[in-house]
């Protein structure tokens, strides 16, 4: 069985985000970019499944500008067998990414697709659900534990919900999206970074996959959140209650 993993290139989580001066978006020029942290977890899970002998191949997919190849190389250095880059300089929103993934599923025929639960740049949390909908496959989102049974062709997915843990049994093929506690992604070792240089990355354009890149979303303006006001030190409980009642109006 083949596992397809979607990995997105995003602004590194440690970078302090700056809004562009024309308020059209977030500054990405000369900014450190990395693999989306939830996608690292998705890839790690796929690699562990392969190491346990339940999958034969892990294919990493990234969509976006030419620099996505760097993200794919990182994925290949972690242990993915092959990469697929769908090259587009246009902004790609979740529905387009889901359509492109569906088109790749038709070519690659994976048994499982693993995605991050969300990308930390747009925080959409939509792509996994959309690709499952387009494919008509069952979905286990926010997975905190994944068990595959390739004989019975099912995946058991434990997921964190508000009330606690929910366990789902999905018929394969299925879509899984990963939550933070699923695993601790590995670092690429130097020999594996070297090996990754010779692994294959196949390129597609959205046109070749018959997907039109368009969006129903228009970004009107991106602004920074208002700065937090400085706090005040109060001298008594009575003063606190007075402020909560008469200034904050919360009691
Ligand atoms: P989102 O729905 O945008 O929050 O993204 C959820 C997940 O979809 C990400 O963690 C990735 O696994 C996948 N994804 C979204 N956009 C891309 C992209 N451009 N390339 C590869 N995977 C993506």
Coordinates of N, CA and C and ligand atoms in Angstrom, one line a residue:
X1 N 0.8 -1.2 0.0 CA 0.0 0.0 0.0 C 0.9 1.3 0.0
X2 N 0.4 2.2 -0.8 CA 1.1 3.5 -0.9 C 0.5 4.5 0.0
X3 N 1.3 5.4 0.7 CA 0.7 6.5 1.5 C 1.2 7.8 0.8
X4 N 0.2 8.7 0.6 CA 0.5 10.0 0.1 C 0.4 11.0 1.2
X5 N 1.4 11.8 1.3 CA 1.4 12.8 2.4 C 1.5 14.2 1.8
X6 N 0.6 15.1 2.2 CA 0.6 16.5 1.7 C 1.4 17.4 2.6
X7 N 2.5 18.0 2.1 CA 3.4 18.8 3.0 C 3.4 20.2 2.4
X8 N 3.1 21.2 3.2 CA 3.0 22.6 2.8 C 4.2 23.4 3.3
X9 N 4.7 24.3 2.4 CA 5.8 25.2 2.7 C 5.1 26.4 3.3
X10 N 5.5 26.8 4.5 CA 4.9 27.9 5.2 C 6.0 28.8 5.9
X11 N 5.7 30.0 6.3 CA 6.6 30.8 7.1 C 6.9 30.0 8.3
X12 N 8.2 29.9 8.7 CA 8.6 29.1 9.8 C 7.9 29.6 11.1
X13 N 7.6 28.6 11.9 CA 6.8 29.0 13.1 C 7.4 29.9 14.1
X14 N 8.8 30.0 14.0 CA 9.5 30.9 15.0 C 9.6 32.3 14.4
X15 N 9.2 32.5 13.2 CA 9.4 33.9 12.6 C 8.3 34.8 13.1
X16 N 8.7 36.0 13.4 CA 7.7 37.0 13.8 C 7.0 37.5 12.5
X17 N 5.7 37.3 12.4 CA 5.0 37.7 11.1 C 5.0 39.2 11.0
X18 N 5.2 39.6 9.7 CA 5.1 41.0 9.4 C 4.1 41.2 8.3
X19 N 3.2 42.2 8.4 CA 2.2 42.4 7.4 C 2.8 43.3 6.3
X20 N 2.5 43.0 5.0 CA 3.0 43.9 4.0 C 2.5 45.3 4.1
X21 N 3.3 46.2 3.6 CA 2.9 47.6 3.8 C 1.6 48.0 3.0
X22 N 1.3 47.2 1.9 CA 0.1 47.5 1.2 C -1.1 46.7 1.8
X23 N -0.9 46.0 2.9 CA -1.9 45.2 3.6 C -2.5 44.1 2.7
X24 N -1.8 43.7 1.7 CA -2.3 42.7 0.8 C -2.1 41.3 1.4
X25 N -1.2 41.1 2.4 CA -0.9 39.8 2.9 C 0.3 39.9 3.9
X26 N 0.9 38.7 4.1 CA 2.0 38.6 5.0 C 3.3 38.6 4.2
X27 N 4.3 39.3 4.7 CA 5.6 39.4 4.1 C 6.3 38.0 4.0
X28 N 6.6 37.5 2.8 CA 7.4 36.3 2.7 C 8.7 36.4 2.1
X29 N 9.0 37.6 1.6 CA 10.3 37.9 1.0 C 11.4 37.9 2.0
X30 N 12.5 37.1 1.8 CA 13.6 37.0 2.7 C 13.2 36.5 4.1
X31 N 12.2 35.7 4.1 CA 11.7 35.2 5.4 C 11.9 33.7 5.4
X32 N 12.4 33.2 6.6 CA 12.6 31.7 6.7 C 11.3 30.9 6.5
X33 N 11.4 30.0 5.5 CA 10.2 29.1 5.3 C 10.6 27.7 5.7
X34 N 9.6 27.0 6.2 CA 9.8 25.6 6.6 C 8.6 24.7 6.3
X35 N 8.7 23.4 6.6 CA 7.6 22.6 6.4 C 6.6 22.9 7.5
X36 N 5.3 23.0 7.2 CA 4.3 23.2 8.2 C 4.4 22.1 9.3
X37 N 4.4 22.5 10.6 CA 4.7 21.5 11.6 C 3.7 20.3 11.6
X38 N 2.4 20.6 11.3 CA 1.5 19.5 11.3 C 1.8 18.5 10.1
X39 N 2.4 19.0 9.1 CA 2.8 18.2 7.9 C 4.0 17.3 8.3
X40 N 4.9 17.8 9.1 CA 6.0 17.0 9.6 C 5.5 15.8 10.4
X41 N 4.4 16.1 11.2 CA 3.8 15.0 12.0 C 3.2 14.0 11.0
X42 N 2.5 14.5 10.0 CA 1.9 13.6 9.0 C 2.9 12.7 8.3
X43 N 4.0 13.3 7.9 CA 5.1 12.6 7.2 C 5.7 11.5 8.2
X44 N 5.9 12.0 9.4 CA 6.5 11.1 10.4 C 5.6 9.8 10.6
X45 N 4.3 10.1 10.6 CA 3.4 8.9 10.9 C 3.4 8.0 9.7
X46 N 3.5 8.6 8.4 CA 3.6 7.7 7.3 C 4.8 6.9 7.3
X47 N 5.9 7.5 7.7 CA 7.2 6.8 7.7 C 7.2 5.7 8.8
X48 N 6.5 5.9 9.9 CA 6.4 4.9 11.0 C 5.6 3.7 10.5
X49 N 4.5 4.0 9.7 CA 3.7 3.0 9.2 C 4.5 2.1 8.2
X50 N 5.3 2.8 7.4 CA 6.1 2.1 6.4 C 7.1 1.2 7.1
X51 N 7.8 1.8 8.2 CA 8.8 1.0 8.9 C 8.2 -0.2 9.6
X52 N 6.9 -0.1 9.9 CA 6.3 -1.3 10.6 C 5.8 -2.3 9.6
X53 N 6.1 -2.1 8.3 CA 5.9 -3.0 7.2 C 4.5 -3.0 6.6
X54 N 3.7 -2.0 7.0 CA 2.3 -1.9 6.6 C 2.1 -1.0 5.3
X55 N 3.2 -0.4 4.9 CA 3.1 0.4 3.6 C 4.4 0.1 2.8
X56 N 4.2 0.2 1.5 CA 5.4 0.0 0.7 C 6.1 1.2 0.2
X57 N 5.4 2.3 0.2 CA 6.0 3.6 -0.3 C 5.3 4.8 0.3
X58 N 6.1 5.8 0.5 CA 5.6 7.1 1.0 C 5.9 8.2 0.0
X59 N 4.8 8.8 -0.5 CA 5.0 9.8 -1.5 C 4.6 11.2 -0.9
X60 N 5.6 12.1 -1.0 CA 5.3 13.4 -0.4 C 4.9 14.4 -1.5
X61 N 3.9 15.2 -1.3 CA 3.3 16.1 -2.3 C 3.3 17.5 -1.8
X62 N 3.9 18.4 -2.6 CA 3.8 19.8 -2.2 C 3.3 20.7 -3.3
X63 N 2.5 21.7 -3.0 CA 2.0 22.5 -4.1 C 2.3 24.0 -3.9
X64 N 2.8 24.7 -4.9 CA 3.1 26.1 -4.7 C 4.3 26.4 -5.6
X65 N 5.0 27.5 -5.3 CA 6.1 28.0 -6.1 C 7.3 27.0 -6.1
X66 N 8.3 27.4 -7.0 CA 9.4 26.5 -7.2 C 10.1 26.1 -5.9
X67 N 10.1 27.0 -4.9 CA 10.9 26.7 -3.6 C 10.2 25.6 -2.8
X68 N 9.1 25.1 -3.2 CA 8.4 24.0 -2.6 C 9.3 22.7 -2.7
X69 N 10.2 22.8 -3.7 CA 11.2 21.6 -3.9 C 12.0 21.5 -2.7
X70 N 12.4 22.6 -2.0 CA 13.2 22.6 -0.8 C 12.5 21.8 0.3
X71 N 11.2 22.1 0.4 CA 10.4 21.5 1.4 C 10.3 20.0 1.1
X72 N 10.1 19.7 -0.2 CA 10.1 18.3 -0.6 C 11.4 17.6 -0.3
X73 N 12.5 18.2 -0.5 CA 13.8 17.6 -0.2 C 13.9 17.3 1.3
X74 N 13.4 18.2 2.1 CA 13.4 18.0 3.6 C 12.6 16.7 3.9
X75 N 11.5 16.6 3.2 CA 10.6 15.4 3.4 C 11.3 14.1 2.9
X76 N 12.0 14.3 1.8 CA 12.8 13.1 1.3 C 13.9 12.7 2.2
X77 N 14.5 13.8 2.8 CA 15.6 13.5 3.8 C 15.1 12.9 5.1
X78 N 13.9 13.2 5.4 CA 13.2 12.5 6.6 C 13.0 11.1 6.3
X79 N 12.8 10.7 5.0 CA 12.6 9.3 4.6 C 11.5 9.0 3.6
X80 N 10.8 10.1 3.1 CA 9.9 9.8 2.0 C 10.6 9.2 0.8
X81 N 9.9 8.4 0.0 CA 10.6 7.7 -1.1 C 10.6 8.6 -2.3
X82 N 9.6 9.3 -2.6 CA 9.5 10.1 -3.8 C 8.8 11.4 -3.5
X83 N 8.9 12.4 -4.4 CA 8.2 13.7 -4.2 C 7.4 14.0 -5.4
X84 N 6.4 14.8 -5.2 CA 5.6 15.3 -6.3 C 5.4 16.8 -6.1
X85 N 5.8 17.6 -7.0 CA 5.6 19.1 -6.9 C 4.6 19.5 -7.9
X86 N 3.5 20.1 -7.5 CA 2.6 20.8 -8.4 C 2.9 22.2 -8.3
X87 N 3.5 22.7 -9.4 CA 4.1 24.1 -9.4 C 3.0 25.1 -9.8
X88 N 2.9 26.1 -9.0 CA 2.0 27.2 -9.3 C 2.4 28.4 -8.5
X89 N 2.5 29.6 -9.2 CA 2.8 30.8 -8.5 C 1.6 31.5 -7.9
X90 N 0.4 31.0 -8.4 CA -0.8 31.7 -7.9 C -1.1 31.2 -6.4
X91 N -1.8 32.0 -5.7 CA -2.2 31.6 -4.3 C -3.1 30.3 -4.4
X92 N -2.8 29.3 -3.6 CA -3.6 28.1 -3.7 C -4.4 28.0 -2.4
X93 N -5.7 28.0 -2.5 CA -6.6 27.9 -1.4 C -7.1 26.4 -1.2
X94 N -7.6 26.1 0.0 CA -7.8 24.6 0.3 C -8.6 23.9 -0.8
X95 N -9.7 24.5 -1.4 CA -10.4 23.7 -2.4 C -9.6 23.4 -3.6
X96 N -8.8 24.3 -4.0 CA -7.9 24.0 -5.2 C -6.9 22.9 -4.8
X97 N -6.3 23.0 -3.6 CA -5.3 22.0 -3.2 C -6.0 20.6 -3.1
X98 N -7.2 20.6 -2.6 CA -8.0 19.4 -2.5 C -8.3 18.8 -3.9
X99 N -8.6 19.6 -4.8 CA -8.9 19.2 -6.2 C -7.6 18.6 -6.8
X100 N -6.5 19.3 -6.5 CA -5.2 18.8 -7.1 C -4.8 17.5 -6.4
X101 N -5.0 17.4 -5.1 CA -4.7 16.1 -4.5 C -5.6 15.0 -5.0
X102 N -6.9 15.3 -5.3 CA -7.8 14.2 -5.8 C -7.2 13.8 -7.2
X103 N -6.8 14.8 -8.0 CA -6.3 14.4 -9.3 C -5.0 13.5 -9.2
X104 N -4.2 13.8 -8.2 CA -3.0 13.0 -8.0 C -3.4 11.6 -7.4
X105 N -4.4 11.5 -6.7 CA -4.9 10.2 -6.2 C -5.3 9.4 -7.3
X106 N -5.9 10.0 -8.3 CA -6.3 9.2 -9.5 C -5.1 8.6 -10.2
X107 N -4.0 9.3 -10.2 CA -2.8 8.8 -10.8 C -2.0 7.8 -9.9
X108 N -1.9 8.2 -8.6 CA -1.0 7.4 -7.7 C -1.7 6.3 -7.0
X109 N -3.0 6.3 -6.9 CA -3.8 5.3 -6.2 C -3.3 4.9 -4.8
X110 N -3.1 5.9 -3.9 CA -2.7 5.5 -2.5 C -3.8 4.9 -1.7
X111 N -3.4 4.2 -0.7 CA -4.4 3.5 0.2 C -4.8 4.5 1.3
X112 N -3.9 5.4 1.6 CA -4.2 6.4 2.7 C -3.6 7.7 2.2
X113 N -4.3 8.9 2.6 CA -3.6 10.2 2.4 C -3.5 10.7 3.8
X114 N -2.4 11.3 4.2 CA -2.2 11.9 5.5 C -1.9 13.4 5.3
X115 N -2.6 14.2 5.9 CA -2.3 15.7 5.9 C -2.2 16.2 7.3
X116 N -1.7 17.4 7.4 CA -1.7 18.1 8.7 C -3.1 18.5 8.9
X117 N -3.5 18.7 10.2 CA -4.9 19.1 10.5 C -5.1 20.6 10.0
X118 N -4.0 21.4 10.0 CA -4.1 22.7 9.5 C -2.7 23.3 9.1
X119 N -2.8 24.2 8.2 CA -1.5 24.9 7.9 C -1.4 26.1 8.8
X120 N -0.2 26.4 9.3 CA -0.1 27.5 10.3 C -0.1 28.8 9.7
X121 N -0.1 28.9 8.3 CA -0.1 30.2 7.7 C -1.6 30.7 7.5
X122 N -2.4 29.8 7.0 CA -3.8 30.3 6.8 C -4.8 29.8 7.9
X123 N -4.3 28.8 8.7 CA -5.1 28.2 9.7 C -6.5 27.8 9.2
X124 N -6.6 27.3 8.0 CA -7.9 27.0 7.4 C -8.5 25.7 8.0
X125 N -7.7 24.7 8.2 CA -8.2 23.4 8.6 C -9.4 22.9 7.7
X126 N -9.1 22.9 6.4 CA -10.2 22.5 5.5 C -9.8 21.5 4.5
X127 N -8.5 21.5 4.1 CA -8.1 20.7 2.9 C -8.3 19.2 3.1
X128 N -8.0 18.6 4.3 CA -8.3 17.2 4.5 C -9.7 16.8 4.3
X129 N -10.6 17.7 5.0 CA -12.0 17.4 4.9 C -12.5 17.5 3.5
X130 N -12.0 18.5 2.7 CA -12.4 18.7 1.4 C -12.0 17.6 0.4
X131 N -10.8 17.1 0.6 CA -10.3 16.1 -0.3 C -11.1 14.8 0.0
X132 N -11.4 14.5 1.3 CA -12.2 13.3 1.6 C -13.6 13.4 1.0
X133 N -14.1 14.6 1.0 CA -15.4 14.9 0.4 C -15.4 14.6 -1.1
X134 N -14.4 15.2 -1.8 CA -14.3 15.1 -3.2 C -14.1 13.6 -3.6
X135 N -13.3 12.9 -2.8 CA -13.0 11.5 -3.2 C -14.1 10.5 -2.7
X136 N -14.9 11.0 -1.8 CA -16.0 10.1 -1.2 C -15.3 9.1 -0.2
X137 N -14.2 9.4 0.4 CA -13.5 8.5 1.3 C -13.8 8.9 2.7
X138 N -13.8 8.0 3.7 CA -13.9 8.3 5.1 C -12.8 9.1 5.6
X139 N -13.0 9.9 6.6 CA -12.0 10.8 7.1 C -11.8 10.7 8.7
X140 N -10.6 10.7 9.1 CA -10.3 10.7 10.6 C -9.5 11.9 10.8
X141 N -10.1 13.0 11.3 CA -9.4 14.3 11.4 C -8.8 14.4 12.9
X142 N -7.8 15.3 13.1 CA -7.2 15.5 14.4 C -6.7 14.2 15.0
X143 N -6.1 13.4 14.3 CA -5.7 12.1 14.8 C -4.6 12.2 15.9
X144 N -4.8 11.5 17.0 CA -3.8 11.5 18.0 C -3.2 10.1 18.2
X145 N -3.8 9.1 17.4 CA -3.3 7.8 17.4 C -3.8 7.1 16.1
X146 N -3.0 6.4 15.4 CA -3.4 5.8 14.1 C -3.0 4.3 14.1
X147 N -3.9 3.4 13.9 CA -3.5 2.0 13.8 C -4.1 1.4 12.4
X148 N -3.2 0.8 11.6 CA -3.7 0.3 10.3 C -3.8 -1.2 10.4
X149 N -4.9 -1.7 9.8 CA -5.0 -3.2 9.6 C -5.1 -3.4 8.1
X150 N -4.0 -3.7 7.5 CA -4.1 -3.8 6.0 C -4.8 -5.1 5.6
X151 N -4.9 -6.1 6.5 CA -5.6 -7.3 6.1 C -7.1 -7.0 6.0
X152 N -7.6 -6.4 7.1 CA -9.0 -6.0 7.1 C -9.3 -4.8 6.3
X153 N -8.3 -4.1 5.9 CA -8.4 -2.8 5.2 C -9.1 -1.8 6.0
X154 N -8.7 -1.6 7.2 CA -9.3 -0.6 8.1 C -8.2 0.2 8.8
X155 N -8.6 1.5 9.1 CA -7.7 2.3 10.0 C -8.5 2.7 11.2
X156 N -7.8 2.5 12.4 CA -8.5 2.9 13.6 C -7.8 4.2 14.0
X157 N -8.6 5.3 14.1 CA -8.1 6.6 14.4 C -8.7 7.1 15.7
X158 N -7.7 7.4 16.6 CA -8.2 8.1 17.9 C -8.0 9.6 17.7
X159 N -9.1 10.3 18.0 CA -9.0 11.8 17.8 C -9.5 12.5 19.0
X160 N -8.8 13.7 19.2 CA -9.1 14.5 20.4 C -10.3 15.4 20.1
X161 N -11.4 15.2 20.9 CA -12.6 16.1 20.7 C -12.8 16.7 22.1
X162 N -13.7 17.7 22.1 CA -13.9 18.5 23.3 C -14.3 17.6 24.5
X163 N -15.0 16.5 24.3 CA -15.4 15.7 25.5 C -14.3 14.6 25.9
X164 N -13.3 14.5 25.1 CA -12.2 13.5 25.4 C -11.7 12.9 24.1
X165 N -11.6 11.6 24.1 CA -11.1 10.9 23.0 C -12.2 10.1 22.2
X166 N -12.2 10.3 20.9 CA -13.2 9.5 20.1 C -12.4 8.5 19.2
X167 N -12.9 7.3 19.1 CA -12.2 6.3 18.3 C -13.1 6.0 17.1
X168 N -12.5 6.2 15.9 CA -13.2 5.9 14.6 C -12.6 4.7 13.9
X169 N -13.4 3.9 13.3 CA -12.9 2.8 12.5 C -13.2 3.2 11.0
X170 N -12.2 3.4 10.2 CA -12.4 3.9 8.8 C -12.1 2.7 7.8
X171 N -12.9 2.5 6.8 CA -12.6 1.6 5.8 C -11.5 2.3 4.9
X172 N -10.5 1.5 4.5 CA -9.5 2.1 3.5 C -10.0 2.0 2.1
X173 N -9.7 2.9 1.2 CA -8.8 4.0 1.4 C -9.5 5.1 2.2
X174 N -8.6 5.9 2.9 CA -9.2 6.9 3.8 C -8.2 8.1 3.9
X175 N -8.8 9.2 4.4 CA -8.0 10.4 4.7 C -7.8 10.6 6.2
X176 N -6.6 10.9 6.6 CA -6.3 11.1 8.0 C -5.6 12.5 8.1
X177 N -6.0 13.3 9.1 CA -5.3 14.5 9.4 C -4.7 14.5 10.8
X178 N -3.6 15.1 11.0 CA -2.8 14.8 12.2 C -2.8 15.9 13.2
X179 N -3.0 15.6 14.5 CA -2.9 16.5 15.5 C -1.6 16.5 16.2
X180 N -1.3 17.5 17.1 CA 0.0 17.7 17.6 C 0.6 16.5 18.4
X181 N -0.3 15.8 19.1 CA 0.2 14.7 20.0 C 0.4 13.4 19.3
X182 N 0.2 13.3 18.0 CA 0.3 12.0 17.3 C 1.7 11.4 17.4
X183 N 2.7 12.2 17.2 CA 4.1 11.7 17.3 C 5.1 12.9 17.4
X184 N 6.3 12.5 17.5 CA 7.4 13.5 17.6 C 8.2 13.3 16.3
X185 N 8.1 14.3 15.3 CA 8.8 14.0 14.0 C 10.3 13.9 14.2
X186 N 10.9 13.1 13.4 CA 12.4 12.9 13.4 C 13.1 14.0 12.7
X187 N 14.4 14.2 13.1 CA 15.3 15.1 12.3 C 15.9 14.3 11.2
X188 N 16.2 14.9 10.1 CA 16.9 14.3 9.0 C 18.4 14.1 9.4
X189 N 19.0 13.0 9.1 CA 20.4 12.8 9.4 C 21.2 13.2 8.2
X190 N 22.5 13.5 8.4 CA 23.3 14.0 7.3 C 23.3 13.0 6.1
X191 N 23.5 11.7 6.4 CA 23.5 10.7 5.3 C 22.2 10.7 4.5
X192 N 21.1 10.9 5.2 CA 19.8 10.9 4.6 C 19.6 12.2 3.8
X193 N 20.2 13.3 4.3 CA 20.1 14.6 3.5 C 20.8 14.4 2.2
X194 N 22.0 13.7 2.2 CA 22.7 13.4 1.0 C 21.9 12.5 0.0
X195 N 21.3 11.4 0.6 CA 20.6 10.5 -0.2 C 19.4 11.2 -0.8
X196 N 18.8 12.1 -0.1 CA 17.6 12.8 -0.6 C 17.8 13.5 -1.9
X197 N 19.1 13.9 -2.1 CA 19.4 14.7 -3.3 C 19.2 13.9 -4.6
X198 N 19.3 12.6 -4.5 CA 19.1 11.8 -5.7 C 17.7 11.2 -5.8
X199 N 16.8 11.5 -4.9 CA 15.5 10.9 -5.0 C 14.6 11.7 -6.0
X200 N 13.7 11.1 -6.6 CA 12.9 11.7 -7.7 C 11.8 12.6 -7.2
X201 N 11.8 13.8 -7.8 CA 10.6 14.7 -7.6 C 10.0 14.9 -9.0
X202 N 8.7 14.5 -9.1 CA 8.0 14.6 -10.4 C 7.3 15.9 -10.3
X203 N 7.3 16.6 -11.5 CA 6.6 17.9 -11.5 C 5.3 17.9 -12.3
X204 N 4.3 18.5 -11.9 CA 3.1 18.7 -12.6 C 2.7 20.2 -12.6
X205 N 1.9 20.6 -13.6 CA 1.2 21.9 -13.4 C -0.2 21.6 -13.1
X206 N -0.9 22.6 -12.6 CA -2.4 22.3 -12.3 C -3.1 22.0 -13.7
X207 N -2.7 22.6 -14.8 CA -3.3 22.4 -16.1 C -3.2 20.9 -16.4
X208 N -2.0 20.4 -16.2 CA -1.7 18.9 -16.6 C -2.6 18.0 -15.7
X209 N -3.1 18.5 -14.6 CA -4.0 17.7 -13.7 C -5.4 18.1 -13.9
X210 N -5.6 19.0 -14.9 CA -7.0 19.4 -15.3 C -7.7 20.1 -14.1
X211 N -6.9 20.9 -13.4 CA -7.5 21.7 -12.3 C -7.3 23.1 -12.5
X212 N -8.4 23.9 -12.5 CA -8.3 25.3 -12.7 C -8.0 26.0 -11.4
X213 N -7.0 26.8 -11.4 CA -6.6 27.5 -10.2 C -7.4 28.8 -10.0
X214 N -8.4 28.7 -9.2 CA -9.2 29.9 -9.0 C -9.7 29.9 -7.6
X215 N -10.2 31.1 -7.1 CA -10.6 31.1 -5.7 C -11.9 31.9 -5.6
X216 N -12.7 31.5 -4.7 CA -14.0 32.2 -4.4 C -13.7 33.1 -3.3
X217 N -12.5 33.2 -2.8 CA -12.1 34.0 -1.7 C -11.4 35.3 -2.2
X218 N -11.8 36.4 -1.7 CA -11.0 37.6 -2.0 C -10.5 38.2 -0.7
X219 N -9.1 38.4 -0.6 CA -8.6 38.9 0.6 C -8.7 40.5 0.6
X220 N -9.5 41.0 1.4 CA -9.8 42.4 1.4 C -8.7 43.2 2.0
X221 N -8.2 42.8 3.2 CA -7.2 43.5 3.9 C -6.6 42.6 5.0
X222 N -5.3 42.7 5.1 CA -4.6 42.0 6.2 C -4.0 43.0 7.2
X223 N -4.4 42.9 8.4 CA -3.8 43.9 9.4 C -3.3 43.2 10.6
X224 N -2.4 43.8 11.3 CA -1.9 43.2 12.6 C -3.0 43.4 13.7
X225 N -3.0 42.4 14.6 CA -4.0 42.6 15.7 C -3.6 43.8 16.5
X226 N -4.6 44.4 17.2 CA -4.3 45.6 18.0 C -3.3 45.3 19.1
X227 N -2.5 46.2 19.3 CA -1.5 46.0 20.4 C -2.2 45.9 21.7
X228 N -1.7 45.0 22.6 CA -2.3 44.9 23.9 C -1.9 46.1 24.8
X229 N -2.9 46.6 25.5 CA -2.6 47.7 26.4 C -1.8 47.2 27.6
X230 N -1.0 48.1 28.2 CA -0.2 47.7 29.4 C -1.2 47.4 30.5
X231 N -0.8 46.4 31.4 CA -1.6 46.1 32.5 C -1.5 47.1 33.7
X232 N -2.4 47.0 34.6 CA -2.2 47.9 35.8 C -2.2 47.0 37.1
X233 N -1.4 47.5 38.0 CA -1.4 46.8 39.3 C -2.4 47.4 40.2
X234 N -3.3 46.6 40.8 CA -4.3 47.2 41.7 C -4.0 46.8 43.1
X235 N -4.5 47.6 44.0 CA -4.1 47.5 45.4 C -5.0 46.7 46.3
X236 N -6.2 46.4 45.8 CA -7.1 45.7 46.7 C -8.1 44.9 45.9
X237 N -8.7 43.9 46.6 CA -9.8 43.1 46.0 C -11.0 44.0 45.6
X238 N -11.2 45.0 46.5 CA -12.4 45.9 46.3 C -12.2 46.6 45.0
X239 N -10.9 47.1 44.8 CA -10.6 47.8 43.5 C -10.8 46.9 42.3
X240 N -10.3 45.6 42.5 CA -10.5 44.7 41.4 C -12.0 44.5 41.0
X241 N -12.8 44.3 42.0 CA -14.2 44.1 41.8 C -14.8 45.3 41.1
X242 N -14.4 46.5 41.6 CA -14.9 47.7 41.0 C -14.6 47.8 39.6
X243 N -13.3 47.5 39.2 CA -12.9 47.6 37.8 C -13.6 46.6 36.9
X244 N -13.7 45.4 37.5 CA -14.4 44.3 36.7 C -15.9 44.7 36.4
X245 N -16.5 45.4 37.5 CA -17.9 45.7 37.3 C -18.1 47.0 36.5
X246 N -17.3 48.0 36.7 CA -17.6 49.3 36.1 C -16.7 49.6 34.9
X247 N -15.5 48.9 34.7 CA -14.7 49.2 33.5 C -14.8 48.1 32.5
X248 N -14.6 46.9 33.0 CA -14.6 45.7 32.0 C -16.1 45.2 31.8
X249 N -17.0 45.6 32.7 CA -18.4 45.2 32.6 C -18.5 43.7 32.5
X250 N -17.7 42.9 33.2 CA -17.8 41.4 33.1 C -18.5 40.8 34.3
X251 N -18.8 41.6 35.4 CA -19.6 41.0 36.5 C -20.7 42.0 36.8
Ligands
LIG1 P1 -5.3 23.9 5.6 O1 -6.6 23.3 5.2 O2 -4.9 25.0 4.6 O3 -5.2 24.4 7.0 O4 -4.2 22.8 5.4 C1 -4.3 21.5 6.0 C2 -3.3 20.6 5.4 O5 -3.5 20.5 3.9 C3 -1.8 21.0 5.5 O6 -1.3 20.6 6.7 C4 -1.2 20.1 4.4 O7 -1.1 18.8 4.8 C5 -2.3 20.2 3.3 N1 -2.0 21.4 2.4 C6 -2.6 22.6 2.3 N2 -2.0 23.4 1.4 C7 -1.0 22.6 0.8 C8 -0.1 22.9 -0.2 N3 0.0 24.0 -0.9 N4 0.8 21.9 -0.5 C9 0.7 20.7 0.1 N5 -0.1 20.4 1.1 C10 -1.0 21.4 1.4

